[in-house]
Amino acid sequence: MQLAQKYLNNLAKDDDLVVVYFEIHQDLMEDYGLRLEIGTLVLTRVGIYPSNEWFSVFDFTFPNDLSDRFLSVALNQDGSLIDITHES
């Protein structure tokens, strides 16, 4: 989980997908007094997919089920970033 958060933190200002995710939720953040930062997100699900090339997926979203959209971080068996996606 810490590795997935580290990737999100490193990409927070440079990755268009992460920036768009926060832009989509700007009204929500203002309504609930949330700050525009990765630390606002909470881990909601961990998926581990064993196979020849197993990987894990960590889903992050806003606390208290404020949104049905989440950032999904996929890591390979070595802990290297595969992809970050925006899901709903």
PDB file of C-alpha atoms in Angstrom:
ATOM      1  CA  MET A   1       0.000   0.000   0.000  1.00  0.00           C
ATOM      2  CA  GLN A   2       2.784   2.455   0.868  1.00  0.00           C
ATOM      3  CA  LEU A   3       4.402   1.874  -2.508  1.00  0.00           C
ATOM      4  CA  ALA A   4       1.126   2.596  -4.305  1.00  0.00           C
ATOM      5  CA  GLN A   5       0.721   5.815  -2.297  1.00  0.00           C
ATOM      6  CA  LYS A   6       4.291   6.763  -3.145  1.00  0.00           C
ATOM      7  CA  TYR A   7       3.552   6.459  -6.878  1.00  0.00           C
ATOM      8  CA  LEU A   8       0.427   8.607  -6.480  1.00  0.00           C
ATOM      9  CA  ASN A   9       2.357  11.240  -4.529  1.00  0.00           C
ATOM     10  CA  ASN A  10       5.111  11.366  -7.154  1.00  0.00           C
ATOM     11  CA  LEU A  11       2.625  11.735 -10.003  1.00  0.00           C
ATOM     12  CA  ALA A  12       0.142  14.039  -8.273  1.00  0.00           C
ATOM     13  CA  LYS A  13       1.153  17.226 -10.067  1.00  0.00           C
ATOM     14  CA  ASP A  14       2.614  15.808 -13.279  1.00  0.00           C
ATOM     15  CA  ASP A  15       0.186  13.104 -14.347  1.00  0.00           C
ATOM     16  CA  ASP A  16      -2.808  14.387 -16.327  1.00  0.00           C
ATOM     17  CA  LEU A  17      -5.017  11.553 -15.102  1.00  0.00           C
ATOM     18  CA  VAL A  18      -4.436  12.396 -11.435  1.00  0.00           C
ATOM     19  CA  VAL A  19      -4.918  16.121 -12.080  1.00  0.00           C
ATOM     20  CA  VAL A  20      -8.195  15.460 -13.927  1.00  0.00           C
ATOM     21  CA  TYR A  21      -9.394  13.220 -11.082  1.00  0.00           C
ATOM     22  CA  PHE A  22      -9.016  16.097  -8.628  1.00  0.00           C
ATOM     23  CA  GLU A  23     -10.535  18.606 -11.061  1.00  0.00           C
ATOM     24  CA  ILE A  24     -13.634  16.406 -11.388  1.00  0.00           C
ATOM     25  CA  HIS A  25     -13.992  16.432  -7.606  1.00  0.00           C
ATOM     26  CA  GLN A  26     -13.224  20.104  -7.003  1.00  0.00           C
ATOM     27  CA  ASP A  27     -16.838  20.972  -6.045  1.00  0.00           C
ATOM     28  CA  LEU A  28     -17.012  17.958  -3.746  1.00  0.00           C
ATOM     29  CA  MET A  29     -13.806  18.952  -2.021  1.00  0.00           C
ATOM     30  CA  GLU A  30     -15.030  22.512  -1.516  1.00  0.00           C
ATOM     31  CA  ASP A  31     -18.421  21.326  -0.170  1.00  0.00           C
ATOM     32  CA  TYR A  32     -16.797  19.034   2.407  1.00  0.00           C
ATOM     33  CA  GLY A  33     -13.759  21.169   3.183  1.00  0.00           C
ATOM     34  CA  LEU A  34     -11.299  18.636   1.781  1.00  0.00           C
ATOM     35  CA  ARG A  35      -7.860  19.681   0.614  1.00  0.00           C
ATOM     36  CA  LEU A  36      -6.608  19.218  -2.911  1.00  0.00           C
ATOM     37  CA  GLU A  37      -3.901  16.677  -2.145  1.00  0.00           C
ATOM     38  CA  ILE A  38      -3.249  12.979  -2.481  1.00  0.00           C
ATOM     39  CA  GLY A  39      -3.198  12.583   1.317  1.00  0.00           C
ATOM     40  CA  THR A  40      -6.950  13.224   1.291  1.00  0.00           C
ATOM     41  CA  LEU A  41      -7.535   9.887  -0.462  1.00  0.00           C
ATOM     42  CA  VAL A  42      -8.072   6.656   1.445  1.00  0.00           C
ATOM     43  CA  LEU A  43      -7.402   3.070   0.405  1.00  0.00           C
ATOM     44  CA  THR A  44     -10.717   1.341  -0.283  1.00  0.00           C
ATOM     45  CA  ARG A  45      -9.734  -1.942  -1.932  1.00  0.00           C
ATOM     46  CA  VAL A  46      -6.739  -4.168  -2.548  1.00  0.00           C
ATOM     47  CA  GLY A  47      -6.859  -6.793  -5.278  1.00  0.00           C
ATOM     48  CA  ILE A  48      -4.176  -9.441  -5.707  1.00  0.00           C
ATOM     49  CA  TYR A  49      -4.197 -11.363  -8.963  1.00  0.00           C
ATOM     50  CA  PRO A  50      -1.885 -14.390  -8.940  1.00  0.00           C
ATOM     51  CA  SER A  51      -0.832 -15.823 -12.281  1.00  0.00           C
ATOM     52  CA  ASN A  52       2.419 -16.246 -14.177  1.00  0.00           C
ATOM     53  CA  GLU A  53       2.807 -12.465 -13.997  1.00  0.00           C
ATOM     54  CA  TRP A  54       0.867 -11.654 -10.848  1.00  0.00           C
ATOM     55  CA  PHE A  55       0.040  -8.125  -9.911  1.00  0.00           C
ATOM     56  CA  SER A  56      -1.825  -6.137  -7.301  1.00  0.00           C
ATOM     57  CA  VAL A  57      -4.272  -3.258  -7.576  1.00  0.00           C
ATOM     58  CA  PHE A  58      -4.867  -0.566  -4.946  1.00  0.00           C
ATOM     59  CA  ASP A  59      -7.976   1.619  -5.214  1.00  0.00           C
ATOM     60  CA  PHE A  60      -8.000   5.064  -3.594  1.00  0.00           C
ATOM     61  CA  THR A  61     -10.923   7.479  -3.245  1.00  0.00           C
ATOM     62  CA  PHE A  62     -12.285  10.163  -0.968  1.00  0.00           C
ATOM     63  CA  PRO A  63     -13.313   9.184   2.568  1.00  0.00           C
ATOM     64  CA  ASN A  64     -16.869   8.406   3.671  1.00  0.00           C
ATOM     65  CA  ASP A  65     -18.016   7.198   0.234  1.00  0.00           C
ATOM     66  CA  LEU A  66     -18.212  10.784  -1.044  1.00  0.00           C
ATOM     67  CA  SER A  67     -17.492   9.618  -4.589  1.00  0.00           C
ATOM     68  CA  ASP A  68     -17.988   6.482  -6.651  1.00  0.00           C
ATOM     69  CA  ARG A  69     -14.865   7.310  -8.683  1.00  0.00           C
ATOM     70  CA  PHE A  70     -11.422   6.134  -7.655  1.00  0.00           C
ATOM     71  CA  LEU A  71      -7.791   6.089  -8.704  1.00  0.00           C
ATOM     72  CA  SER A  72      -6.560   2.563  -9.256  1.00  0.00           C
ATOM     73  CA  VAL A  73      -2.819   1.849  -8.953  1.00  0.00           C
ATOM     74  CA  ALA A  74      -1.562  -1.423 -10.465  1.00  0.00           C
ATOM     75  CA  LEU A  75       1.835  -2.798  -9.431  1.00  0.00           C
ATOM     76  CA  ASN A  76       3.685  -5.846 -10.753  1.00  0.00           C
ATOM     77  CA  GLN A  77       5.272  -8.541  -8.600  1.00  0.00           C
ATOM     78  CA  ASP A  78       8.435  -6.443  -8.218  1.00  0.00           C
ATOM     79  CA  GLY A  79       6.464  -3.458  -6.952  1.00  0.00           C
ATOM     80  CA  SER A  80       6.990  -1.499 -10.165  1.00  0.00           C
ATOM     81  CA  LEU A  81       4.178   0.678 -11.436  1.00  0.00           C
ATOM     82  CA  ILE A  82       2.159  -0.892 -14.236  1.00  0.00           C
ATOM     83  CA  ASP A  83      -0.510   1.772 -14.571  1.00  0.00           C
ATOM     84  CA  ILE A  84      -2.716   4.290 -12.795  1.00  0.00           C
ATOM     85  CA  THR A  85      -6.289   4.475 -14.006  1.00  0.00           C
ATOM     86  CA  HIS A  86      -9.381   6.479 -13.127  1.00  0.00           C
ATOM     87  CA  GLU A  87     -12.368   4.180 -12.572  1.00  0.00           C
ATOM     88  CA  SER A  88     -15.976   4.536 -11.551  1.00  0.00           C
TER      89      SER A  88
END
